[in-house]
Coordinates of C-alpha atoms in Angstrom, one line a residue:
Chain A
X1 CA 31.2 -9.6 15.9
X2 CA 30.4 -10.8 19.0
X3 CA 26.5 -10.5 20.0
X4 CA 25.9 -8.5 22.9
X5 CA 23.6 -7.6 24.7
X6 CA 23.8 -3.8 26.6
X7 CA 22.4 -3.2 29.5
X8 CA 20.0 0.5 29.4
X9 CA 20.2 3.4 31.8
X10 CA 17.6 3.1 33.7
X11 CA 15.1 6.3 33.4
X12 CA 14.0 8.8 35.9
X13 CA 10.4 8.6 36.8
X14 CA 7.6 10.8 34.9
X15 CA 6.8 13.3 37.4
X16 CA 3.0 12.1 36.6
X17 CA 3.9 8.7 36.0
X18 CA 1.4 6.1 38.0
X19 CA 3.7 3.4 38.0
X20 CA 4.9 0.8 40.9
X21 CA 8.1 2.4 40.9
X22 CA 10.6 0.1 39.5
X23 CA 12.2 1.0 36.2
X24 CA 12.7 -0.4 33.2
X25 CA 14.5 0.7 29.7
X26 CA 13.0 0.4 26.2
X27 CA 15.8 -1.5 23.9
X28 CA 15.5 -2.1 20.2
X29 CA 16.8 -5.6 19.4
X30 CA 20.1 -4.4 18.2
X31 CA 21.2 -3.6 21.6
X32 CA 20.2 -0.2 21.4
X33 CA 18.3 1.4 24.5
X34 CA 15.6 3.7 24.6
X35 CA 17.3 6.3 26.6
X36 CA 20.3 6.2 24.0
X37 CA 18.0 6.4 21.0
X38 CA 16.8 10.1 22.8
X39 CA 20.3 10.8 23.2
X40 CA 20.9 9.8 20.1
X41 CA 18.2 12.1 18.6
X42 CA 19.8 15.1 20.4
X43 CA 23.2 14.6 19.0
X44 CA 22.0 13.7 15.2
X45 CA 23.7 10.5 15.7
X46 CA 23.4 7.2 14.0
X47 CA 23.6 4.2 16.2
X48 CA 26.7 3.0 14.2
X49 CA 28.4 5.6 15.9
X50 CA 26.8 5.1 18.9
X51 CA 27.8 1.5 19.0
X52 CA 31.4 2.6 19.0
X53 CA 30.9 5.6 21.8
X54 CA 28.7 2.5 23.7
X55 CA 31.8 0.1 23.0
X56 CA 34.1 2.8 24.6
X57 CA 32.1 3.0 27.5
X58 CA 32.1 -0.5 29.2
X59 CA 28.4 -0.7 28.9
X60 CA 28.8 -4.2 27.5
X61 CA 27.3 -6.1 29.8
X62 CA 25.2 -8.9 29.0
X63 CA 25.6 -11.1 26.2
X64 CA 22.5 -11.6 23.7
X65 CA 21.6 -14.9 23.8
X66 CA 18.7 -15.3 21.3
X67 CA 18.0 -12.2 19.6
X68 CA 21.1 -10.7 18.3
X69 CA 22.5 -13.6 16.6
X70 CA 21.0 -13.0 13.6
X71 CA 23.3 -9.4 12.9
X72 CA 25.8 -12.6 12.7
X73 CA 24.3 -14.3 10.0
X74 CA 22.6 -11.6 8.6
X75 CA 18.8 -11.3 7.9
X76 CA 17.1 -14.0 8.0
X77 CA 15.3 -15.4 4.4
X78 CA 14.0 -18.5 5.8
X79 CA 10.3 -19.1 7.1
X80 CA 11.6 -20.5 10.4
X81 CA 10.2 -19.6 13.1
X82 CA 12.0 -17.0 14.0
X83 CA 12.0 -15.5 10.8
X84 CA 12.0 -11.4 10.8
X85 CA 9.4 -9.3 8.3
X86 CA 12.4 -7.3 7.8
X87 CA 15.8 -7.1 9.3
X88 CA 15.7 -5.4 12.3
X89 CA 19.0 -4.0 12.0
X90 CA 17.9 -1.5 9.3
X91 CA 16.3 0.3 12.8
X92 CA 19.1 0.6 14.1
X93 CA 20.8 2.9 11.0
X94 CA 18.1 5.4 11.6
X95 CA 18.8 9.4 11.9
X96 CA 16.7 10.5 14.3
X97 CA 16.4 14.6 13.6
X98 CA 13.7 17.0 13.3
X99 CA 10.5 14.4 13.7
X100 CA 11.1 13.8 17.2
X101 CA 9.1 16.1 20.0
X102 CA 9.9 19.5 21.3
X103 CA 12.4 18.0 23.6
X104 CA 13.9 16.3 21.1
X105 CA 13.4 12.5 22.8
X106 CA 10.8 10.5 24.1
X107 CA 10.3 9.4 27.6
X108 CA 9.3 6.0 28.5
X109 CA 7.8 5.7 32.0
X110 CA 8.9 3.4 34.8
X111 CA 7.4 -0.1 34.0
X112 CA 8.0 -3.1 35.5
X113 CA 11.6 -4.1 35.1
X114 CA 15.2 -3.3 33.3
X115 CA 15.2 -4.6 29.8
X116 CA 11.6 -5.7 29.8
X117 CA 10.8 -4.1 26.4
X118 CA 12.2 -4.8 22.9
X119 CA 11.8 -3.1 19.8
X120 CA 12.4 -4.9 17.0
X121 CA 10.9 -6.4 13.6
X122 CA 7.7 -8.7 14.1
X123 CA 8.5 -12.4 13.5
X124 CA 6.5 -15.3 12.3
X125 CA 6.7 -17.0 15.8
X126 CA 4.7 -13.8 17.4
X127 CA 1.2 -15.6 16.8
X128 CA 2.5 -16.8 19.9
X129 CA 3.2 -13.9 21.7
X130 CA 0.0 -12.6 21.6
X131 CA -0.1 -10.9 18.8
X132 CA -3.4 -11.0 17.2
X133 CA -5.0 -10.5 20.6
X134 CA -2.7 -7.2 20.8
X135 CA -4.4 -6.3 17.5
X136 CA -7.9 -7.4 18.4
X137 CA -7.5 -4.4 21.0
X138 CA -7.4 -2.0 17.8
X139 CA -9.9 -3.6 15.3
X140 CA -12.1 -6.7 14.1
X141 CA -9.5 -9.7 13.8
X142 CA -12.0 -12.4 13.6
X143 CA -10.4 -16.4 13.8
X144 CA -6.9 -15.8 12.5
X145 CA -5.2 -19.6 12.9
X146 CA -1.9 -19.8 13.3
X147 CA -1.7 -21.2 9.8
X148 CA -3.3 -18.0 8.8
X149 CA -1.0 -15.9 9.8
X150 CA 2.3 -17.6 8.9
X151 CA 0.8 -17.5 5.3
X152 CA -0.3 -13.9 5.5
X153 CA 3.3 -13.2 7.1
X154 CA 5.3 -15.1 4.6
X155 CA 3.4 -13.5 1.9
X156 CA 4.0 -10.1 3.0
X157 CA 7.6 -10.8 3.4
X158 CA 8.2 -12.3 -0.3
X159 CA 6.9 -8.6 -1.4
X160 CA 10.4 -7.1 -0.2
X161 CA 10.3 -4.0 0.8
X162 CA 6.6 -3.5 1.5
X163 CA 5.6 -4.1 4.9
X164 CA 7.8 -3.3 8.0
X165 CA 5.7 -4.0 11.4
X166 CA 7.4 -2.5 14.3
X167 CA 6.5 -4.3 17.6
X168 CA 7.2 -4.3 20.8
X169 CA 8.3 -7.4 22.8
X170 CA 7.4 -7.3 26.3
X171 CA 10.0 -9.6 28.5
X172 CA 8.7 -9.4 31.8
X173 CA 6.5 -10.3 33.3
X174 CA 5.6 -12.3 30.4
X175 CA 7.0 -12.3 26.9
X176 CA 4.1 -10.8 24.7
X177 CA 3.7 -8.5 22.0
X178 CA 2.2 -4.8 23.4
X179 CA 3.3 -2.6 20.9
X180 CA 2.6 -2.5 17.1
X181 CA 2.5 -0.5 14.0
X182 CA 3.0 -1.2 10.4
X183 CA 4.8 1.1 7.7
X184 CA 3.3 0.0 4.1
X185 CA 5.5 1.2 1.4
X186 CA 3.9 2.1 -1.9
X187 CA 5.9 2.0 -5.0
X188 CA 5.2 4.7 -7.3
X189 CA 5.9 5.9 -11.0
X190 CA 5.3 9.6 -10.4
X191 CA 7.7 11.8 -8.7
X192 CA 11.1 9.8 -10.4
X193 CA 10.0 6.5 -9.6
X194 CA 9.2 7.2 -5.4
X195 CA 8.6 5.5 -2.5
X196 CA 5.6 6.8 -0.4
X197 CA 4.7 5.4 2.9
X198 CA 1.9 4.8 4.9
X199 CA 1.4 4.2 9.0
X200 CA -1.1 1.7 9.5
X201 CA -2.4 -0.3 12.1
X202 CA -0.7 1.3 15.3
X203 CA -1.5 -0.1 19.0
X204 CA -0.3 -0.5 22.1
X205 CA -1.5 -2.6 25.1
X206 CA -4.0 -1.8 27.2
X207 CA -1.8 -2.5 30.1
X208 CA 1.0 -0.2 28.9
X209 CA -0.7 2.6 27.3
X210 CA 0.7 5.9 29.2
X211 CA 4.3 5.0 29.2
X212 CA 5.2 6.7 25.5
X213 CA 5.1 3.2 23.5
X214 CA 3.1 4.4 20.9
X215 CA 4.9 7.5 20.7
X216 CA 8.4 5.6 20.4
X217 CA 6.5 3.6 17.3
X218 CA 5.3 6.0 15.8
X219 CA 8.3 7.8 15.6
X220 CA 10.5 4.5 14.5
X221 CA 7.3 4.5 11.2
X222 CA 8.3 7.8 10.7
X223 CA 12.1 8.4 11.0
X224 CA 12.2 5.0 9.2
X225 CA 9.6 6.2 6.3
X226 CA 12.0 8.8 5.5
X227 CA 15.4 6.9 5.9
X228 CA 13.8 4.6 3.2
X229 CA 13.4 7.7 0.8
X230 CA 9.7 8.1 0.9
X231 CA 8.6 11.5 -0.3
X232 CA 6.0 11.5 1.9
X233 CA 4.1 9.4 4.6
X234 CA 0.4 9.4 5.5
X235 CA -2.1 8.0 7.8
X236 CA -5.7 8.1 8.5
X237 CA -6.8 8.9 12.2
X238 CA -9.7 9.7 14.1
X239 CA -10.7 12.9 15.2
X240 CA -9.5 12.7 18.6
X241 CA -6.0 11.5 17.3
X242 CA -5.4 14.3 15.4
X243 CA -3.2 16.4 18.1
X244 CA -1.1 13.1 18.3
X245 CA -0.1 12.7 15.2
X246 CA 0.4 16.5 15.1
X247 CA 3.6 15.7 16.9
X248 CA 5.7 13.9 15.0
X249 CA 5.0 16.1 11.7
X250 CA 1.5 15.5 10.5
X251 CA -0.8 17.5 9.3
X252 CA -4.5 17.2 8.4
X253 CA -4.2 18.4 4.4
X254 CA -6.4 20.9 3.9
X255 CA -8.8 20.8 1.2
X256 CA -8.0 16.7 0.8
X257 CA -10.6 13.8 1.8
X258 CA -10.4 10.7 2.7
X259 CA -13.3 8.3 1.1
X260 CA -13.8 5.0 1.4
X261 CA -16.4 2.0 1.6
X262 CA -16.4 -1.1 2.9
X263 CA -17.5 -4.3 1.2
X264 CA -17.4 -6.3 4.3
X265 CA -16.3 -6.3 8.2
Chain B
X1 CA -9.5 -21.1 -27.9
X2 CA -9.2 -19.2 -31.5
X3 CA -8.2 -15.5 -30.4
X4 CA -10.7 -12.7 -31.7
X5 CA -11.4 -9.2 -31.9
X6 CA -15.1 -8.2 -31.3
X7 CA -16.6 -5.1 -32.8
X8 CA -18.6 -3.2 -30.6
X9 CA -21.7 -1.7 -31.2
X10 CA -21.2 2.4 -31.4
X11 CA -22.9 4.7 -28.6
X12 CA -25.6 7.1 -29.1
X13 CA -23.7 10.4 -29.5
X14 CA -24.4 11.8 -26.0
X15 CA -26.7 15.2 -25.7
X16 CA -24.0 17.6 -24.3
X17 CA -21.1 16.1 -26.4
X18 CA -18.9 18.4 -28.0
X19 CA -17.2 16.1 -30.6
X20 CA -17.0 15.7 -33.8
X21 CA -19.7 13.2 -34.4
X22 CA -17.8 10.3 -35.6
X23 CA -18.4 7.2 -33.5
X24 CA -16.2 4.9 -31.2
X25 CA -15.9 2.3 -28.2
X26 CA -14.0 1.3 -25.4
X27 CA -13.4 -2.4 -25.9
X28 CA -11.2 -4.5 -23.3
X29 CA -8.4 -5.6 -24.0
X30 CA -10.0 -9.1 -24.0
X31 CA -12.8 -8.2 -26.5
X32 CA -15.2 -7.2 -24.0
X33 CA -16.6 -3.8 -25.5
X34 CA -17.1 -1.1 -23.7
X35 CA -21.2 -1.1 -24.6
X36 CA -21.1 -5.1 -23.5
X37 CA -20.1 -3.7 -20.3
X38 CA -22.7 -1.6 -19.8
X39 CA -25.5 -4.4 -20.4
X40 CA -23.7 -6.7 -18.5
X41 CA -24.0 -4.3 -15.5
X42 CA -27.7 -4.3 -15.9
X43 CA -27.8 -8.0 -16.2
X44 CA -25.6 -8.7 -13.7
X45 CA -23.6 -11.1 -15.7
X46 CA -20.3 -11.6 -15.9
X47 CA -17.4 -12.0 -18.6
X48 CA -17.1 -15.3 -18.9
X49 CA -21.3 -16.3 -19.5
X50 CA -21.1 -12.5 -21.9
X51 CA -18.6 -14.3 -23.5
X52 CA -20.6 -17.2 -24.6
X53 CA -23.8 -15.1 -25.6
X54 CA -21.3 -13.1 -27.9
X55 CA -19.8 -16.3 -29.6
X56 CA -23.7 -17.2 -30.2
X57 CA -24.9 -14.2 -31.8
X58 CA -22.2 -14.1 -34.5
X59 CA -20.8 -10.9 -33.1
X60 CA -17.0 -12.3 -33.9
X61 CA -15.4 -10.2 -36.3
X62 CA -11.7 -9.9 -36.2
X63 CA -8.9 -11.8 -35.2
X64 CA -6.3 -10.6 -32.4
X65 CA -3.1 -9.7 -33.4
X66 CA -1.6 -8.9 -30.9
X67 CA -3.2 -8.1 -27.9
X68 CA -5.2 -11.8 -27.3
X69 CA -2.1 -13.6 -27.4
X70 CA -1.7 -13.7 -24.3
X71 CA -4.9 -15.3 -23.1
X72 CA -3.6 -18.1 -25.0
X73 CA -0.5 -18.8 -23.0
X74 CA -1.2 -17.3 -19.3
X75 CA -0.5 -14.8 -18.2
X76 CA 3.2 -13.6 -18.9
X77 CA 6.0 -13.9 -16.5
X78 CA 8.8 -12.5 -18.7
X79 CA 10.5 -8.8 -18.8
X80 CA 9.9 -8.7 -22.0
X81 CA 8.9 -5.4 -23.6
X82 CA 5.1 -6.5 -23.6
X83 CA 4.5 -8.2 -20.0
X84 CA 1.7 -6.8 -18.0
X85 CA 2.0 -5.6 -14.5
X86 CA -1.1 -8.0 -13.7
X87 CA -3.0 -10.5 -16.3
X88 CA -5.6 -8.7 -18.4
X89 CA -8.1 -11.6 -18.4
X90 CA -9.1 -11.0 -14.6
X91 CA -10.7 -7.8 -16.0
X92 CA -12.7 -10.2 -17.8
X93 CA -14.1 -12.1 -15.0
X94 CA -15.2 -8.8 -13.0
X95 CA -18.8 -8.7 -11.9
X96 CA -20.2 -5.9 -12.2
X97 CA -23.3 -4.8 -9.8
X98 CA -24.2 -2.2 -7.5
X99 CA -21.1 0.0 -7.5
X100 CA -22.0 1.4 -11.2
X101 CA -24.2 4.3 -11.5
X102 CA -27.9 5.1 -11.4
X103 CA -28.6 3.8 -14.5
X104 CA -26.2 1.0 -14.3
X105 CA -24.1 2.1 -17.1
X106 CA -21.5 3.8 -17.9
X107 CA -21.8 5.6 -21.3
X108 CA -18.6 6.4 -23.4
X109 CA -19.2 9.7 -25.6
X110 CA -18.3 9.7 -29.1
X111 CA -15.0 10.0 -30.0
X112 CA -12.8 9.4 -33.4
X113 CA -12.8 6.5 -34.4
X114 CA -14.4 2.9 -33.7
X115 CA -12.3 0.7 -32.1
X116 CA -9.5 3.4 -31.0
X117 CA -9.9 2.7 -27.0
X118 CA -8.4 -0.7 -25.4
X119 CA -8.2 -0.9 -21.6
X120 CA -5.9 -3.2 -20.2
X121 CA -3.1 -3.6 -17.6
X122 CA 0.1 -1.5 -18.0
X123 CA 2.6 -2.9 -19.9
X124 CA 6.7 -2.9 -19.5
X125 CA 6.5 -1.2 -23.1
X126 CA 3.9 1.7 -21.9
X127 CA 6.8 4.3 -21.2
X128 CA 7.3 4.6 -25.2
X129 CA 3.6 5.3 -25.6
X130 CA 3.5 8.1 -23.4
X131 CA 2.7 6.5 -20.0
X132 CA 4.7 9.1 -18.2
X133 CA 3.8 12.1 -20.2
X134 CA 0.3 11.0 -19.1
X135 CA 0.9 11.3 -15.6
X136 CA 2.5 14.4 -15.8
X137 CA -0.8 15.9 -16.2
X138 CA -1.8 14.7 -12.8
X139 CA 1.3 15.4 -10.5
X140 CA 4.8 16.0 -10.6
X141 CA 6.6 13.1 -12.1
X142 CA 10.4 14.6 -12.9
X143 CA 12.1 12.9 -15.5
X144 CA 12.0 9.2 -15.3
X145 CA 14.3 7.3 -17.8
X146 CA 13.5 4.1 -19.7
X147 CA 15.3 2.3 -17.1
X148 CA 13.8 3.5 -14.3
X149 CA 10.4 3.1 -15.9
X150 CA 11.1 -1.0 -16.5
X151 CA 12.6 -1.1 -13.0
X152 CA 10.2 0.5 -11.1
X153 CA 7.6 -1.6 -13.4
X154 CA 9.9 -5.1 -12.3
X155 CA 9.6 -4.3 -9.0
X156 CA 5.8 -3.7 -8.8
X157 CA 5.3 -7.1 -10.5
X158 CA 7.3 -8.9 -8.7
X159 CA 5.7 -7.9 -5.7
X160 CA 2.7 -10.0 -7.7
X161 CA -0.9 -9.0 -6.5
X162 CA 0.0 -6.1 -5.1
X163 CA -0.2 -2.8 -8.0
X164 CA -3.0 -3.2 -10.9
X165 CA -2.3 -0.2 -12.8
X166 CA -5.6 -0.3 -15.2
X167 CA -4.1 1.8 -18.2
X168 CA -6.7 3.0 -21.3
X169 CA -5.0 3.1 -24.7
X170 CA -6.1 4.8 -27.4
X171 CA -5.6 3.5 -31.2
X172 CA -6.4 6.4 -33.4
X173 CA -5.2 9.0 -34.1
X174 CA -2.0 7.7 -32.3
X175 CA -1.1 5.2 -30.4
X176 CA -0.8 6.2 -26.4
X177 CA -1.7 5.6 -22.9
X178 CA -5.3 8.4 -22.4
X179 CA -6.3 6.7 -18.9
X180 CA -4.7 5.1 -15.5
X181 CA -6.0 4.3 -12.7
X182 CA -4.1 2.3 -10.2
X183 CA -5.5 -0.5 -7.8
X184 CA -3.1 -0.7 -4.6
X185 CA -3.6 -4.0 -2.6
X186 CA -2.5 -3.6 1.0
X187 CA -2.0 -6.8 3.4
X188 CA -3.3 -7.1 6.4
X189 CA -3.6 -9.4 9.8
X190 CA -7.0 -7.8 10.7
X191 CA -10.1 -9.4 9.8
X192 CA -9.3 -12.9 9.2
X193 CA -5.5 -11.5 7.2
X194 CA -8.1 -9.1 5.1
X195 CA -6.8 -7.4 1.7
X196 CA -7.5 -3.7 1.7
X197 CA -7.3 -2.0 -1.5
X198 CA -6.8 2.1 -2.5
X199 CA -7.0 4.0 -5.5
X200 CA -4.5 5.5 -6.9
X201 CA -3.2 8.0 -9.4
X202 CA -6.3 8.4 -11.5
X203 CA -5.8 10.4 -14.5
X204 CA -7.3 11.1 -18.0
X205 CA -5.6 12.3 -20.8
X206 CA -6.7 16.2 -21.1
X207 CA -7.2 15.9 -25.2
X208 CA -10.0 12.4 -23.6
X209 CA -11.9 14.5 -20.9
X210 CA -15.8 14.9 -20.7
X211 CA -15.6 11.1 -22.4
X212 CA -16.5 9.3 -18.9
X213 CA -12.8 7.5 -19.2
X214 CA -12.4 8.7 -15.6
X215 CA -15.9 6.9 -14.8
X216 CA -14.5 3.3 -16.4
X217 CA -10.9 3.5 -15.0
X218 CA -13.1 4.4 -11.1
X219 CA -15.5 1.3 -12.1
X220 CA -12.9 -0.8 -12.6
X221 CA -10.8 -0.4 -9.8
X222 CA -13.2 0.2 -7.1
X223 CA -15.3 -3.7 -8.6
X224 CA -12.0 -5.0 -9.1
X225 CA -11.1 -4.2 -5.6
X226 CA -14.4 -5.9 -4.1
X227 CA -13.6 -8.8 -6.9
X228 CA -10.0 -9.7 -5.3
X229 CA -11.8 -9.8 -1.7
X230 CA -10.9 -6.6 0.0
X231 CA -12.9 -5.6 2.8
X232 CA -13.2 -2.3 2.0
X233 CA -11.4 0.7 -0.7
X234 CA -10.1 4.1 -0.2
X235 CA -9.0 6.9 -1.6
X236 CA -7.9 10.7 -1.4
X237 CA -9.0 13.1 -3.1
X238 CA -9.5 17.2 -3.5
X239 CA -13.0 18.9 -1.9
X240 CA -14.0 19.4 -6.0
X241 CA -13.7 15.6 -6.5
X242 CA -15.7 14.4 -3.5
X243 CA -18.9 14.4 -5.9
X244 CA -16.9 12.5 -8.3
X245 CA -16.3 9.4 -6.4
X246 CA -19.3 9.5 -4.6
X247 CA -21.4 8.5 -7.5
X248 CA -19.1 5.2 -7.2
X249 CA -20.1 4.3 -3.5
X250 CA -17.3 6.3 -1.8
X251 CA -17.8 8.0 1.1
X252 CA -15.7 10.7 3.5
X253 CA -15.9 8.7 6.5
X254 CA -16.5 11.3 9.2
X255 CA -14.8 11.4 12.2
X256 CA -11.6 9.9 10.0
X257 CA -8.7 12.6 9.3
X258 CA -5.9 12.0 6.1
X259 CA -2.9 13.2 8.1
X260 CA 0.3 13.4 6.2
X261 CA 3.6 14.9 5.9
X262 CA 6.1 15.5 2.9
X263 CA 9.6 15.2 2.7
X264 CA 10.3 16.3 -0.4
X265 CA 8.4 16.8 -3.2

């Protein structure tokens, strides 16, 4: 196959969008674009079949230089640099149904430039893109070296299947991480041996916050919780969150608690 | 080092037990009794030094069979039919301190026979001694072959320092799985790459209740949790259990929502 790389339809403007005015499109890595996945979502597509409809449209445009190669080689196992947590093409099988909002798509507003945001796996090289100061805008981070992170990263990666963090890859005007959020898969005996899932650790960039991005990633969690079988997925919020998460198919269970104590900051 | 059984000095029939009067205790797997535990609380000691106060006060009795073996050779990396989901002997060096109760103890009632109560890690060969019958009095579990059992159990060891299923066995009358409580260790970048841990799946046998297993299975995860660093333990759990885990240092965090959604049961 030969990588490509497919240029998006550019959105209309949110009527109550803020924004500059220029327009950009969310893609995932696989060449995907945002305003295909919400198409995609309307029709109960998956993007293989999209790719095909896409391929029959002359929207191959650009080729992908650095980040489709590896749906050549296939996922990556190494601790390069580059290495993925997980392979982002498995976000690019996704069904996209009944989680997605009343209008059955999410809108990203006009932002700064075509093709500026990527969605894809995290990799080992994002300590460089920002990342832990991206996090650092949702909790305590403390000193995490780089050396820290590659071994917390390549640890989480040997235990397959576990952790998928879902960022977001801001290209312009600077390549940085602004969007992230974490689906922890729990193996279970009960219930024939499931999978249950859990949405951890979701933020989004103070600069970008208002254009839908933690929206799109919390759907991705979601949609992809399910694709992995998961009998259920779960998530701990604050009060003021709760109408947020409402949207994509959580509910505060009644008559359950959430305890907890801490040991340490 | 020799491999030995220690007997354990029998409880005090509690006041409001309902049993038959004969006399038993929880030992660990290890040969830590279940009444050691308890003084060790107060004293703040841990395994290893309990261990040498016990070889100097003459209190070794029997040899291990077959459950010390292991301490001789490490812990055991093999599918075999006996390997552990996690090493036993970190049980062992546990400290316990503040999380145990007011009086620093945690007291076993009577219950058939001395000796009948081991607790230890899950083993591959726990689905023949009723491991999954056990959990079917907590939840829906479905019917879960041998083979999916072992592989579920292969997976969640492989993924090593992840799942510390702490599993109570009872002896006498019959050899079976009474107790489980699982430790789940989540990964994270926050707070200098922090380890987070959550509760699981705690269930006593219904023919064990009003014994205080559910007390030792809650100790035991919740100072094992602090023990293996995490920053800080969770758990759900009904409005009629709230009171429950309190009494080990859990809190509902308010202002912090359990959201979740099913997808099947």
């Amino acid at each position: 196959m030969e990588a490509m790389k497919i240029s998006a339809k550019t959105h209309e403007e949110s009527a109550n969008s803020s924004h500059n005015g220029s327009s950009s499109s969310l893609k995932m890595e696989n060449g995907m674009t945002h305003g295909i996945y919400a198409k995609m979502a309307k029709e109960k597509l998956n993007a293989s079949h999209l790719a095909e409809r896409i391929n029959s449209t002359e929207r191959l445009k650009k080729e992908s230089t650095e980040h489709l190669s590896h749906l050549e080689d296939g996922p990556r196992r190494s601790t390069s640099e580059d290495a993925e947590l997980f392979d982002t093409a498995i976000l690019k099988d996704l069904e996209f149904a009944k989680t997605l909002n009343e209008r059955g798509e999410i809108s990203i507003s006009p932002a700064t430039s075509e093709d500026s945001l990527v969605l894809r796996a995290l990799r080992r090289s994002d300590y460089h893109l920002e990342y832990m100061e991206l996090l650092s805008q949702l909790t305590v981070v403390g000193a995490v070296t780089q050396d820290m992170f590659e071994k917390r990263f390549d640890s989480m990666r040997r235990a397959e299947g576990s952790y998928y963090t879902i960022v977001i890859e801001e290209k312009l005007p600077k390549r940085r991480i602004v969007g992230s959020a974490t689906l922890v898969i729990e193996q279970k005996f009960i219930r024939a041996t499931a999978l249950r899932g859990r949405v951890e650790d979701v933020v989004v960039h103070r600069d970008r916050r208002g254009q839908d991005l933690g929206k799109l990633l919390m759907e991705v969690a979601t949609v992809l919780s399910k694709s992995l079988g998961c009998y259920k997925v779960s998530l701990e919020c604050k009060d003021r969150l709760v109408e947020f998460y409402s949207q994509f198919g959580y509910q505060v269970d009644p008559g359950n608690n959430y305890m907890m104590q801490r040991f340490h900051e």
